[in-house]
């Protein structure tokens, strides 16, 4: 393969999907990723704001040029808290999502492919974890930990309690692929079991794994916010969840301080919307019938229909010899 062809293929892989919903979802994700990566530095070192500085003389101020999103009951800047807290919230979501997806893929795909005693053991372990209610277990573990270990402990607790449903889903999909020709061909060529799982089955399950990863990230962020809102997370770390906790603790809703609790809630909701929009693109990849044809294909099909209506053959029209519209209409 020439270098030119390889470069063209890599450019095609980097090309954004044509679906505008997917582009909007990716744009929202990129925006929040940049906000979490660069935002704290800009806010603290360029704008000179701090998420923890207390100034009671400026308590509960409305959004203004000095405080873009107002202040809290103790005079802390809400905009600084929102930007700095985005890093913690996204880190918890990403790490917990990676743990959840990795465990569900390993348990589900390995059990579905290996079968026998290994499948029985892994399925029994998954069912035991499914029987235990996830949210109460999460609350009990978080209550015991009490935020010790920082955001990483919260991410571990969420990730280790959220994988069973994903494992069941991936086991079912693996069972449907277990006896396909490409799996049998790999086994006949001497591929090891680990090689079949990692080189044949997991790539075939990539759309499902991607969807479950996005869902795990968003679900983990919701869980983190919920734990912090109940005071079970580390409320001393600035995150969107701890912002909601302190807003509830300061009676922001009854005092009409919407600028205190709306921004973190809106950011969490936007992350969920972005994940849903990106799922449209993943669905189109896994199901070709959902793909919308390109403008060029639609134009050629329209020309073919017009040419066929004028008495010509569709093959001539799609072979680069479409009849002019005026001529076909006549």
mmCIF file of C-alpha atoms in Angstrom:
data_model
loop_
_atom_site.group_PDB
_atom_site.id
_atom_site.type_symbol
_atom_site.label_atom_id
_atom_site.label_comp_id
_atom_site.label_asym_id
_atom_site.label_seq_id
_atom_site.Cartn_x
_atom_site.Cartn_y
_atom_site.Cartn_z
ATOM 1 C CA UNK A 1 0.000 0.000 0.000
ATOM 2 C CA UNK A 2 1.493 3.300 -1.021
ATOM 3 C CA UNK A 3 2.058 6.168 1.377
ATOM 4 C CA UNK A 4 -0.498 8.267 -0.516
ATOM 5 C CA UNK A 5 -3.204 5.624 -0.090
ATOM 6 C CA UNK A 6 -2.354 5.189 3.587
ATOM 7 C CA UNK A 7 -2.563 8.951 4.104
ATOM 8 C CA UNK A 8 -5.939 9.071 2.345
ATOM 9 C CA UNK A 9 -7.267 6.249 4.525
ATOM 10 C CA UNK A 10 -6.071 7.945 7.712
ATOM 11 C CA UNK A 11 -7.720 11.201 6.636
ATOM 12 C CA UNK A 12 -10.959 9.308 6.068
ATOM 13 C CA UNK A 13 -10.736 7.820 9.554
ATOM 14 C CA UNK A 14 -10.249 11.319 11.016
ATOM 15 C CA UNK A 15 -13.166 12.751 9.053
ATOM 16 C CA UNK A 16 -16.058 13.864 11.207
ATOM 17 C CA UNK A 17 -19.291 11.886 10.780
ATOM 18 C CA UNK A 18 -21.846 13.617 8.519
ATOM 19 C CA UNK A 19 -24.666 13.347 11.046
ATOM 20 C CA UNK A 20 -25.098 16.861 12.570
ATOM 21 C CA UNK A 21 -26.354 15.378 15.850
ATOM 22 C CA UNK A 22 -23.108 13.472 16.266
ATOM 23 C CA UNK A 23 -21.066 16.577 15.483
ATOM 24 C CA UNK A 24 -22.946 18.562 18.116
ATOM 25 C CA UNK A 25 -22.368 15.780 20.662
ATOM 26 C CA UNK A 26 -18.652 15.616 19.889
ATOM 27 C CA UNK A 27 -18.387 19.416 20.072
ATOM 28 C CA UNK A 28 -19.984 19.430 23.545
ATOM 29 C CA UNK A 29 -17.629 16.683 24.749
ATOM 30 C CA UNK A 30 -14.574 18.486 23.344
ATOM 31 C CA UNK A 31 -15.699 21.740 24.966
ATOM 32 C CA UNK A 32 -15.973 20.144 28.412
ATOM 33 C CA UNK A 33 -12.696 18.276 27.932
ATOM 34 C CA UNK A 34 -10.904 21.558 27.154
ATOM 35 C CA UNK A 35 -12.702 23.230 30.058
ATOM 36 C CA UNK A 36 -11.488 20.531 32.453
ATOM 37 C CA UNK A 37 -7.967 20.559 31.016
ATOM 38 C CA UNK A 38 -7.273 24.277 30.656
ATOM 39 C CA UNK A 39 -10.075 25.964 32.596
ATOM 40 C CA UNK A 40 -8.619 25.716 36.143
ATOM 41 C CA UNK A 41 -5.303 27.231 34.987
ATOM 42 C CA UNK A 42 -7.041 30.114 33.187
ATOM 43 C CA UNK A 43 -9.422 30.846 36.056
ATOM 44 C CA UNK A 44 -6.847 30.693 38.842
ATOM 45 C CA UNK A 45 -3.701 32.065 37.165
ATOM 46 C CA UNK A 46 -5.056 34.363 34.432
ATOM 47 C CA UNK A 47 -8.352 35.633 35.879
ATOM 48 C CA UNK A 48 -7.125 35.533 39.497
ATOM 49 C CA UNK A 49 -10.227 33.775 40.837
ATOM 50 C CA UNK A 50 -10.284 31.092 43.520
ATOM 51 C CA UNK A 51 -13.039 28.524 44.085
ATOM 52 C CA UNK A 52 -12.466 28.484 47.857
ATOM 53 C CA UNK A 53 -11.830 32.140 48.817
ATOM 54 C CA UNK A 54 -14.469 33.249 51.335
ATOM 55 C CA UNK A 55 -15.706 36.857 51.303
ATOM 56 C CA UNK A 56 -18.888 37.292 53.334
ATOM 57 C CA UNK A 57 -19.193 40.936 52.263
ATOM 58 C CA UNK A 58 -20.047 39.693 48.751
ATOM 59 C CA UNK A 59 -22.348 36.826 49.729
ATOM 60 C CA UNK A 60 -25.233 35.815 47.460
ATOM 61 C CA UNK A 61 -24.443 38.351 44.752
ATOM 62 C CA UNK A 62 -26.206 38.052 41.430
ATOM 63 C CA UNK A 63 -24.184 37.329 38.261
ATOM 64 C CA UNK A 64 -22.239 40.409 37.240
ATOM 65 C CA UNK A 65 -19.105 41.438 35.397
ATOM 66 C CA UNK A 66 -17.059 40.852 38.548
ATOM 67 C CA UNK A 67 -18.658 37.489 39.339
ATOM 68 C CA UNK A 68 -19.879 35.946 36.085
ATOM 69 C CA UNK A 69 -22.109 33.390 37.822
ATOM 70 C CA UNK A 70 -22.633 35.183 41.123
ATOM 71 C CA UNK A 71 -21.429 34.120 44.558
ATOM 72 C CA UNK A 72 -22.408 31.601 47.229
ATOM 73 C CA UNK A 73 -23.682 32.253 50.760
ATOM 74 C CA UNK A 74 -20.083 32.666 51.920
ATOM 75 C CA UNK A 75 -19.005 34.822 48.967
ATOM 76 C CA UNK A 76 -17.214 32.113 46.945
ATOM 77 C CA UNK A 77 -17.171 32.673 43.186
ATOM 78 C CA UNK A 78 -19.567 30.206 41.486
ATOM 79 C CA UNK A 79 -17.884 30.521 38.075
ATOM 80 C CA UNK A 80 -14.505 29.529 39.530
ATOM 81 C CA UNK A 81 -16.091 26.581 41.328
ATOM 82 C CA UNK A 82 -17.851 25.473 38.142
ATOM 83 C CA UNK A 83 -14.676 25.523 36.039
ATOM 84 C CA UNK A 84 -12.399 23.946 38.673
ATOM 85 C CA UNK A 85 -15.039 21.370 39.577
ATOM 86 C CA UNK A 86 -15.389 20.239 35.969
ATOM 87 C CA UNK A 87 -11.997 18.492 36.166
ATOM 88 C CA UNK A 88 -12.951 16.393 39.206
ATOM 89 C CA UNK A 89 -16.387 15.488 37.850
ATOM 90 C CA UNK A 90 -15.023 14.441 34.455
ATOM 91 C CA UNK A 91 -12.149 12.499 36.041
ATOM 92 C CA UNK A 92 -14.572 10.548 38.236
ATOM 93 C CA UNK A 93 -16.795 9.825 35.219
ATOM 94 C CA UNK A 94 -13.937 8.748 32.935
ATOM 95 C CA UNK A 95 -12.103 6.566 35.476
ATOM 96 C CA UNK A 96 -15.295 4.916 36.719
ATOM 97 C CA UNK A 97 -16.426 4.427 33.098
ATOM 98 C CA UNK A 98 -13.137 2.749 32.177
ATOM 99 C CA UNK A 99 -13.322 0.424 35.203
ATOM 100 C CA UNK A 100 -16.959 -0.462 34.560
ATOM 101 C CA UNK A 101 -16.451 -1.115 30.844
ATOM 102 C CA UNK A 102 -13.234 -3.092 31.324
ATOM 103 C CA UNK A 103 -14.766 -5.413 33.926
ATOM 104 C CA UNK A 104 -17.954 -5.913 31.925
ATOM 105 C CA UNK A 105 -15.991 -6.726 28.744
ATOM 106 C CA UNK A 106 -13.612 -9.145 30.479
ATOM 107 C CA UNK A 107 -16.331 -10.998 32.380
ATOM 108 C CA UNK A 108 -19.018 -10.937 29.672
ATOM 109 C CA UNK A 109 -16.898 -11.742 26.606
ATOM 110 C CA UNK A 110 -14.718 -14.315 28.370
ATOM 111 C CA UNK A 111 -17.734 -16.114 29.838
ATOM 112 C CA UNK A 112 -19.659 -16.128 26.556
ATOM 113 C CA UNK A 113 -16.698 -17.411 24.541
ATOM 114 C CA UNK A 114 -15.091 -19.905 26.935
ATOM 115 C CA UNK A 115 -18.331 -21.594 28.014
ATOM 116 C CA UNK A 116 -18.333 -24.571 30.395
ATOM 117 C CA UNK A 117 -17.266 -24.105 33.997
ATOM 118 C CA UNK A 118 -15.659 -20.734 33.349
ATOM 119 C CA UNK A 119 -18.933 -19.375 31.960
ATOM 120 C CA UNK A 120 -20.915 -20.896 34.832
ATOM 121 C CA UNK A 121 -18.612 -19.330 37.422
ATOM 122 C CA UNK A 122 -18.571 -15.890 35.767
ATOM 123 C CA UNK A 123 -22.342 -15.945 35.194
ATOM 124 C CA UNK A 124 -22.966 -16.916 38.823
ATOM 125 C CA UNK A 125 -20.696 -14.090 40.013
ATOM 126 C CA UNK A 126 -22.507 -11.646 37.721
ATOM 127 C CA UNK A 127 -25.931 -12.782 38.921
ATOM 128 C CA UNK A 128 -24.897 -12.472 42.560
ATOM 129 C CA UNK A 129 -23.760 -8.893 41.915
ATOM 130 C CA UNK A 130 -27.007 -8.199 40.043
ATOM 131 C CA UNK A 131 -29.144 -9.437 42.932
ATOM 132 C CA UNK A 132 -27.540 -6.887 45.251
ATOM 133 C CA UNK A 133 -29.212 -3.516 44.574
ATOM 134 C CA UNK A 134 -26.572 -1.255 43.054
ATOM 135 C CA UNK A 135 -27.549 2.114 44.476
ATOM 136 C CA UNK A 136 -28.008 0.959 48.101
ATOM 137 C CA UNK A 137 -24.664 -0.884 47.865
ATOM 138 C CA UNK A 138 -23.045 2.252 46.481
ATOM 139 C CA UNK A 139 -24.503 4.353 49.301
ATOM 140 C CA UNK A 140 -23.336 1.880 51.979
ATOM 141 C CA UNK A 141 -19.795 1.686 50.597
ATOM 142 C CA UNK A 142 -19.611 5.454 50.120
ATOM 143 C CA UNK A 143 -20.893 5.987 53.678
ATOM 144 C CA UNK A 144 -18.123 3.747 54.994
ATOM 145 C CA UNK A 145 -15.414 5.398 52.898
ATOM 146 C CA UNK A 146 -16.685 8.950 53.661
ATOM 147 C CA UNK A 147 -14.678 10.489 50.860
ATOM 148 C CA UNK A 148 -11.326 9.153 52.100
ATOM 149 C CA UNK A 149 -8.859 8.822 49.246
ATOM 150 C CA UNK A 150 -10.263 11.717 47.234
ATOM 151 C CA UNK A 151 -11.980 11.462 43.864
ATOM 152 C CA UNK A 152 -10.153 8.233 42.949
ATOM 153 C CA UNK A 153 -11.857 6.329 45.766
ATOM 154 C CA UNK A 154 -15.249 7.592 44.624
ATOM 155 C CA UNK A 155 -14.476 6.496 41.044
ATOM 156 C CA UNK A 156 -13.343 3.045 42.239
ATOM 157 C CA UNK A 157 -16.473 2.563 44.326
ATOM 158 C CA UNK A 158 -18.727 3.509 41.419
ATOM 159 C CA UNK A 159 -16.769 1.461 38.860
ATOM 160 C CA UNK A 160 -16.638 -1.698 40.982
ATOM 161 C CA UNK A 161 -20.398 -1.690 41.620
ATOM 162 C CA UNK A 162 -21.706 -0.805 38.148
ATOM 163 C CA UNK A 163 -20.319 -3.502 35.823
ATOM 164 C CA UNK A 164 -22.782 -6.491 36.082
ATOM 165 C CA UNK A 165 -25.478 -5.222 33.675
ATOM 166 C CA UNK A 166 -22.871 -4.501 31.014
ATOM 167 C CA UNK A 167 -21.351 -7.962 31.501
ATOM 168 C CA UNK A 168 -24.740 -9.623 30.893
ATOM 169 C CA UNK A 169 -25.246 -7.621 27.718
ATOM 170 C CA UNK A 170 -21.811 -8.441 26.311
ATOM 171 C CA UNK A 171 -22.106 -12.135 27.205
ATOM 172 C CA UNK A 172 -25.361 -12.331 25.223
ATOM 173 C CA UNK A 173 -23.743 -10.657 22.203
ATOM 174 C CA UNK A 174 -20.695 -12.902 22.467
ATOM 175 C CA UNK A 175 -22.889 -16.007 22.428
ATOM 176 C CA UNK A 176 -24.381 -14.802 19.121
ATOM 177 C CA UNK A 177 -20.853 -14.453 17.646
ATOM 178 C CA UNK A 178 -19.379 -17.579 19.222
ATOM 179 C CA UNK A 179 -20.002 -19.885 16.256
ATOM 180 C CA UNK A 180 -19.606 -17.413 13.390
ATOM 181 C CA UNK A 181 -17.303 -18.302 10.531
ATOM 182 C CA UNK A 182 -14.618 -15.733 11.334
ATOM 183 C CA UNK A 183 -14.282 -17.090 14.883
ATOM 184 C CA UNK A 184 -14.053 -20.677 13.620
ATOM 185 C CA UNK A 185 -11.478 -19.607 11.012
ATOM 186 C CA UNK A 186 -9.322 -17.967 13.691
ATOM 187 C CA UNK A 187 -9.496 -21.082 15.855
ATOM 188 C CA UNK A 188 -8.547 -23.316 12.904
ATOM 189 C CA UNK A 189 -5.471 -21.191 12.195
ATOM 190 C CA UNK A 190 -4.227 -21.875 15.725
ATOM 191 C CA UNK A 191 -5.206 -18.585 17.336
ATOM 192 C CA UNK A 192 -5.178 -18.778 21.139
ATOM 193 C CA UNK A 193 -8.330 -18.174 23.146
ATOM 194 C CA UNK A 194 -7.005 -14.842 24.382
ATOM 195 C CA UNK A 195 -6.158 -13.942 20.776
ATOM 196 C CA UNK A 196 -9.678 -14.795 19.588
ATOM 197 C CA UNK A 197 -11.180 -12.674 22.358
ATOM 198 C CA UNK A 198 -8.932 -9.652 21.827
ATOM 199 C CA UNK A 199 -8.485 -9.761 18.035
ATOM 200 C CA UNK A 200 -11.819 -11.144 16.820
ATOM 201 C CA UNK A 201 -14.620 -10.786 19.364
ATOM 202 C CA UNK A 202 -13.874 -7.468 21.087
ATOM 203 C CA UNK A 203 -13.390 -5.554 17.773
ATOM 204 C CA UNK A 204 -16.707 -7.000 16.562
ATOM 205 C CA UNK A 205 -18.355 -5.723 19.732
ATOM 206 C CA UNK A 206 -16.775 -2.254 19.455
ATOM 207 C CA UNK A 207 -20.067 -0.357 18.812
ATOM 208 C CA UNK A 208 -21.743 -1.959 21.836
ATOM 209 C CA UNK A 209 -18.669 -1.373 23.995
ATOM 210 C CA UNK A 210 -18.527 2.280 22.907
ATOM 211 C CA UNK A 211 -22.184 2.840 23.754
ATOM 212 C CA UNK A 212 -21.807 1.166 27.141
ATOM 213 C CA UNK A 213 -18.674 3.241 27.868
ATOM 214 C CA UNK A 214 -20.484 6.503 27.167
ATOM 215 C CA UNK A 215 -23.387 5.371 29.308
ATOM 216 C CA UNK A 216 -21.004 4.377 32.096
ATOM 217 C CA UNK A 217 -19.261 7.770 32.011
ATOM 218 C CA UNK A 218 -22.528 9.683 32.228
ATOM 219 C CA UNK A 219 -23.983 7.314 34.826
ATOM 220 C CA UNK A 220 -20.829 7.631 36.940
ATOM 221 C CA UNK A 221 -21.039 11.420 36.839
ATOM 222 C CA UNK A 222 -24.679 11.234 37.920
ATOM 223 C CA UNK A 223 -23.739 8.805 40.720
ATOM 224 C CA UNK A 224 -20.897 11.061 41.879
ATOM 225 C CA UNK A 225 -23.197 14.071 41.906
ATOM 226 C CA UNK A 226 -25.852 12.079 43.765
ATOM 227 C CA UNK A 227 -23.403 10.854 46.409
ATOM 228 C CA UNK A 228 -21.999 14.346 46.909
ATOM 229 C CA UNK A 229 -25.513 15.809 47.039
ATOM 230 C CA UNK A 230 -26.333 13.405 49.890
ATOM 231 C CA UNK A 231 -23.072 14.298 51.641
ATOM 232 C CA UNK A 232 -21.563 10.828 51.108
ATOM 233 C CA UNK A 233 -18.770 11.913 48.769
ATOM 234 C CA UNK A 234 -15.799 14.124 49.517
ATOM 235 C CA UNK A 235 -17.566 17.462 49.896
ATOM 236 C CA UNK A 236 -14.285 19.252 50.629
ATOM 237 C CA UNK A 237 -13.221 18.789 46.990
ATOM 238 C CA UNK A 238 -14.711 21.230 44.528
ATOM 239 C CA UNK A 239 -16.820 19.319 42.042
ATOM 240 C CA UNK A 240 -20.222 19.749 40.431
ATOM 241 C CA UNK A 241 -21.664 17.333 42.976
ATOM 242 C CA UNK A 242 -20.221 19.185 45.977
ATOM 243 C CA UNK A 243 -21.536 22.459 44.485
ATOM 244 C CA UNK A 244 -25.035 20.959 44.490
ATOM 245 C CA UNK A 245 -24.537 19.752 48.072
ATOM 246 C CA UNK A 246 -23.502 23.163 49.387
ATOM 247 C CA UNK A 247 -26.285 24.835 47.373
ATOM 248 C CA UNK A 248 -28.826 22.508 48.995
ATOM 249 C CA UNK A 249 -27.188 23.022 52.382
ATOM 250 C CA UNK A 250 -27.385 26.805 51.928
ATOM 251 C CA UNK A 251 -31.082 26.678 50.923
ATOM 252 C CA UNK A 252 -30.287 28.145 47.507
ATOM 253 C CA UNK A 253 -33.611 26.988 46.068
ATOM 254 C CA UNK A 254 -35.781 28.616 48.739
ATOM 255 C CA UNK A 255 -33.651 31.776 48.678
ATOM 256 C CA UNK A 256 -34.002 32.058 44.896
ATOM 257 C CA UNK A 257 -30.248 31.738 44.280
ATOM 258 C CA UNK A 258 -30.661 29.936 40.939
ATOM 259 C CA UNK A 259 -27.132 30.855 39.849
ATOM 260 C CA UNK A 260 -25.777 28.590 42.583
ATOM 261 C CA UNK A 261 -27.363 25.265 41.591
ATOM 262 C CA UNK A 262 -28.444 25.681 37.935
ATOM 263 C CA UNK A 263 -24.926 25.859 36.333
ATOM 264 C CA UNK A 264 -23.587 22.542 37.751
ATOM 265 C CA UNK A 265 -26.900 20.794 37.062
ATOM 266 C CA UNK A 266 -26.979 22.144 33.512
ATOM 267 C CA UNK A 267 -23.393 20.982 32.861
ATOM 268 C CA UNK A 268 -24.191 17.434 34.015
ATOM 269 C CA UNK A 269 -27.319 17.430 31.841
ATOM 270 C CA UNK A 270 -25.314 18.672 28.824
ATOM 271 C CA UNK A 271 -22.829 15.818 29.226
ATOM 272 C CA UNK A 272 -25.759 13.379 29.155
ATOM 273 C CA UNK A 273 -27.193 15.046 26.036
ATOM 274 C CA UNK A 274 -23.790 14.853 24.313
ATOM 275 C CA UNK A 275 -23.524 11.125 25.049
ATOM 276 C CA UNK A 276 -27.008 10.565 23.630
ATOM 277 C CA UNK A 277 -26.182 12.486 20.442
ATOM 278 C CA UNK A 278 -22.940 10.549 19.907
ATOM 279 C CA UNK A 279 -24.906 7.320 20.277
ATOM 280 C CA UNK A 280 -26.734 8.217 17.057
ATOM 281 C CA UNK A 281 -23.436 7.969 15.189
ATOM 282 C CA UNK A 282 -22.466 4.705 16.873
ATOM 283 C CA UNK A 283 -25.867 3.245 15.944
ATOM 284 C CA UNK A 284 -25.259 4.193 12.305
ATOM 285 C CA UNK A 285 -21.894 2.413 12.369
ATOM 286 C CA UNK A 286 -23.330 -0.786 13.845
ATOM 287 C CA UNK A 287 -26.495 -0.723 11.687
ATOM 288 C CA UNK A 288 -25.877 0.242 8.020
ATOM 289 C CA UNK A 289 -29.619 0.626 7.407
ATOM 290 C CA UNK A 290 -29.591 3.736 9.612
ATOM 291 C CA UNK A 291 -26.886 5.437 7.568
ATOM 292 C CA UNK A 292 -27.991 8.374 5.470
ATOM 293 C CA UNK A 293 -26.501 8.316 1.932
ATOM 294 C CA UNK A 294 -24.146 11.142 0.986
ATOM 295 C CA UNK A 295 -25.187 14.040 -1.237
ATOM 296 C CA UNK A 296 -23.303 12.534 -4.183
ATOM 297 C CA UNK A 297 -25.103 9.201 -3.853
ATOM 298 C CA UNK A 298 -28.481 10.925 -3.523
ATOM 299 C CA UNK A 299 -27.766 13.064 -6.622
ATOM 300 C CA UNK A 300 -26.792 10.003 -8.660
ATOM 301 C CA UNK A 301 -29.920 8.161 -7.533
ATOM 302 C CA UNK A 302 -32.081 11.141 -8.461
ATOM 303 C CA UNK A 303 -30.426 11.353 -11.876
ATOM 304 C CA UNK A 304 -30.944 7.627 -12.362
ATOM 305 C CA UNK A 305 -34.651 7.917 -11.579
ATOM 306 C CA UNK A 306 -35.061 10.827 -13.972
ATOM 307 C CA UNK A 307 -33.143 9.001 -16.678
ATOM 308 C CA UNK A 308 -35.192 5.849 -16.164
ATOM 309 C CA UNK A 309 -38.393 7.894 -16.371
ATOM 310 C CA UNK A 310 -37.145 9.297 -19.712
ATOM 311 C CA UNK A 311 -36.663 5.785 -21.096
ATOM 312 C CA UNK A 312 -32.930 5.273 -20.460
ATOM 313 C CA UNK A 313 -31.356 2.629 -18.271
ATOM 314 C CA UNK A 314 -30.358 3.282 -14.673
ATOM 315 C CA UNK A 315 -26.939 1.764 -15.344
ATOM 316 C CA UNK A 316 -26.138 4.479 -17.897
ATOM 317 C CA UNK A 317 -27.159 7.196 -15.506
ATOM 318 C CA UNK A 318 -25.133 5.877 -12.555
ATOM 319 C CA UNK A 319 -22.142 5.154 -14.791
ATOM 320 C CA UNK A 320 -21.346 8.854 -15.041
ATOM 321 C CA UNK A 321 -23.661 9.597 -17.952
ATOM 322 C CA UNK A 322 -26.706 11.099 -16.300
ATOM 323 C CA UNK A 323 -29.170 12.735 -18.604
ATOM 324 C CA UNK A 324 -29.648 16.463 -18.116
ATOM 325 C CA UNK A 325 -32.633 17.261 -15.963
ATOM 326 C CA UNK A 326 -34.247 19.435 -18.614
ATOM 327 C CA UNK A 327 -33.840 16.694 -21.218
ATOM 328 C CA UNK A 328 -35.198 14.029 -18.879
ATOM 329 C CA UNK A 329 -38.158 16.205 -17.956
ATOM 330 C CA UNK A 330 -38.948 16.702 -21.640
#
